Amino acid sequence: MVPLVDAFPTRMKEATREEMAVYQDTSGFELHLYTGYFERQSPGAELIDITTARLHEGAEEIIIPIAENKSIRVNKGIYKRNERMHVILFWYEMDGQVVSKWTDVKWLTLRNALTKRRTNGSVVIVSAPLGKRDTTTQLLEKQMEFIRHFIIAS
């Protein structure tokens, strides 16, 4: 069995707190949820760093409908770790908002530091390992369904 930490395509090692979970349905489909929370950002411990820069390489922004009049923008990409491909969806949470663009995260961090004297925030990554019989479309649909439930529950 793969250790839990090794199951994730990436981690934010400088995060104040990390949460990792693996979900599996009855068909064997496996989904990984990672959150990295930063109580305070400082040089060397930031939401936007070399790790998240790699996530953004080749990623595209997509819209996920959550409810009738609600949707969120997240980033979708393919990430390789230990010779295994993962379809990933990721975003940031700042001030209770879902933020997809790294430039917006930088701006909100600066604004919050100046006006609220805080720089907290988190990154959320939902990944699914791409198996030999899977298509990215199949994985994406399952990930989006999970995120709909995740967002509605939070």
Coordinates of C-alpha atoms in Angstrom, one line a residue:
M1 CA 0.0 0.0 0.0
V2 CA 1.2 3.5 -0.9
P3 CA 1.8 5.7 2.2
L4 CA -0.9 8.5 2.4
V5 CA 1.6 11.3 1.9
D6 CA 3.0 9.7 -1.3
A7 CA -0.4 9.3 -2.8
F8 CA -0.7 13.1 -3.4
P9 CA 0.8 14.7 -6.5
T10 CA 2.1 17.7 -4.5
R11 CA 2.1 19.2 -1.1
M12 CA 2.8 22.6 0.4
K13 CA 5.5 21.7 2.9
E14 CA 5.6 25.2 4.5
A15 CA 1.8 25.2 5.2
T16 CA 0.8 25.8 8.9
R17 CA -1.6 22.9 8.6
E18 CA -2.1 20.2 6.0
E19 CA -5.2 17.9 5.6
M20 CA -5.0 14.9 3.3
A21 CA -7.7 12.4 2.6
V22 CA -8.3 9.6 0.0
Y23 CA -11.8 8.8 -1.0
Q24 CA -12.8 5.7 -2.8
D25 CA -16.2 4.7 -4.2
T26 CA -17.5 1.1 -4.6
S27 CA -16.2 0.9 -8.2
G28 CA -12.6 1.5 -6.9
F29 CA -12.4 5.1 -8.2
E30 CA -9.9 7.0 -6.0
L31 CA -9.9 10.7 -5.3
H32 CA -7.4 12.6 -3.3
L33 CA -8.2 15.8 -1.4
Y34 CA -5.4 18.0 -0.1
T35 CA -5.7 21.3 1.7
G36 CA -2.7 23.4 2.8
Y37 CA -3.6 26.2 5.2
F38 CA -1.3 29.2 5.8
E39 CA -2.1 31.0 9.1
R40 CA 0.4 33.7 8.1
Q41 CA 2.4 34.0 4.8
S42 CA 6.0 35.1 4.9
P43 CA 9.0 34.8 2.6
G44 CA 9.5 31.0 2.0
A45 CA 6.0 30.2 3.3
E46 CA 3.6 31.5 0.7
L47 CA 0.5 30.2 -1.1
I48 CA 2.1 31.2 -4.4
D49 CA 5.5 29.7 -4.6
I50 CA 7.5 27.3 -6.8
T51 CA 5.1 24.4 -5.9
T52 CA 1.9 26.2 -7.0
A53 CA 3.8 27.7 -10.0
R54 CA 4.3 24.2 -11.2
L55 CA 0.6 23.4 -10.8
H56 CA -0.3 26.4 -13.0
E57 CA 2.1 25.3 -15.8
G58 CA -0.2 24.1 -18.6
A59 CA -3.3 24.4 -16.4
E60 CA -6.5 26.0 -17.7
E61 CA -9.3 27.7 -15.8
I62 CA -12.7 25.9 -15.9
I63 CA -16.1 26.8 -14.4
I64 CA -17.8 24.3 -12.2
P65 CA -21.6 24.8 -11.7
I66 CA -22.4 24.3 -8.0
A67 CA -26.1 25.2 -7.8
E68 CA -28.7 26.8 -10.0
N69 CA -27.2 30.3 -9.8
K70 CA -23.7 29.6 -8.4
S71 CA -20.5 28.4 -10.0
I72 CA -16.8 28.5 -9.2
R73 CA -13.7 28.9 -11.3
V74 CA -10.9 26.4 -10.6
N75 CA -7.7 25.3 -12.4
K76 CA -7.5 22.0 -14.2
G77 CA -4.3 20.4 -15.2
I78 CA -2.3 17.2 -15.5
Y79 CA 0.4 16.5 -13.0
K80 CA 3.0 13.8 -13.1
R81 CA 4.5 12.3 -9.9
N82 CA 6.5 9.1 -9.5
E83 CA 5.7 8.2 -13.1
R84 CA 2.0 8.4 -12.4
M85 CA -0.3 11.0 -14.1
H86 CA -3.0 12.8 -12.0
V87 CA -5.9 14.9 -13.2
I88 CA -5.9 17.8 -10.8
L89 CA -8.4 20.6 -10.0
F90 CA -7.1 23.3 -7.7
W91 CA -8.0 26.7 -6.3
Y92 CA -7.2 28.9 -3.4
E93 CA -9.5 30.1 -0.6
M94 CA -9.1 33.6 0.8
D95 CA -11.7 35.5 2.9
G96 CA -14.2 32.8 2.2
Q97 CA -13.8 33.2 -1.6
V98 CA -12.7 30.6 -4.1
V99 CA -9.9 32.2 -6.1
S100 CA -8.3 30.5 -9.2
K101 CA -5.8 33.0 -10.5
W102 CA -2.5 33.3 -8.7
T103 CA -2.3 37.0 -9.4
D104 CA -5.6 37.5 -7.5
V105 CA -4.2 35.5 -4.6
K106 CA -1.1 37.9 -4.5
W107 CA -3.4 40.9 -4.7
L108 CA -5.7 39.7 -1.9
T109 CA -2.7 38.8 0.3
L110 CA -1.3 42.3 -0.1
R111 CA -4.7 43.9 0.5
N112 CA -5.4 41.8 3.6
A113 CA -1.9 42.5 5.0
L114 CA -2.5 46.3 4.6
T115 CA -6.1 46.5 5.6
K116 CA -6.7 43.6 7.9
R117 CA -3.2 42.8 9.2
R118 CA -3.5 39.2 8.2
T119 CA -2.3 37.0 5.3
N120 CA -4.0 33.7 5.9
G121 CA -5.3 31.5 3.1
S122 CA -5.3 28.0 1.7
V123 CA -4.8 25.9 -1.4
V124 CA -7.2 23.1 -2.2
I125 CA -6.2 20.3 -4.6
V126 CA -8.5 17.6 -5.8
S127 CA -6.6 15.0 -7.7
A128 CA -7.4 11.6 -9.3
P129 CA -4.7 9.2 -10.6
L130 CA -5.2 8.5 -14.2
G131 CA -5.5 4.7 -14.7
K132 CA -4.9 2.8 -17.9
R133 CA -8.7 2.5 -18.6
D134 CA -9.6 6.0 -17.5
T135 CA -10.2 9.1 -19.6
T136 CA -9.5 12.6 -18.4
T137 CA -13.2 13.4 -19.1
Q138 CA -14.4 10.6 -16.8
L139 CA -12.1 11.6 -14.0
L140 CA -13.1 15.3 -14.4
E141 CA -16.8 14.5 -14.1
K142 CA -16.2 12.6 -10.9
Q143 CA -14.0 15.3 -9.5
M144 CA -16.5 18.0 -10.3
E145 CA -19.3 16.0 -8.6
F146 CA -17.1 15.6 -5.5
I147 CA -16.4 19.4 -5.5
R148 CA -20.1 20.2 -5.8
H149 CA -20.7 18.3 -2.6
F150 CA -17.6 19.7 -1.0
I151 CA -18.5 23.3 -1.7
I152 CA -22.1 22.9 -0.7
A153 CA -21.2 21.2 2.6
S154 CA -18.7 23.9 3.5

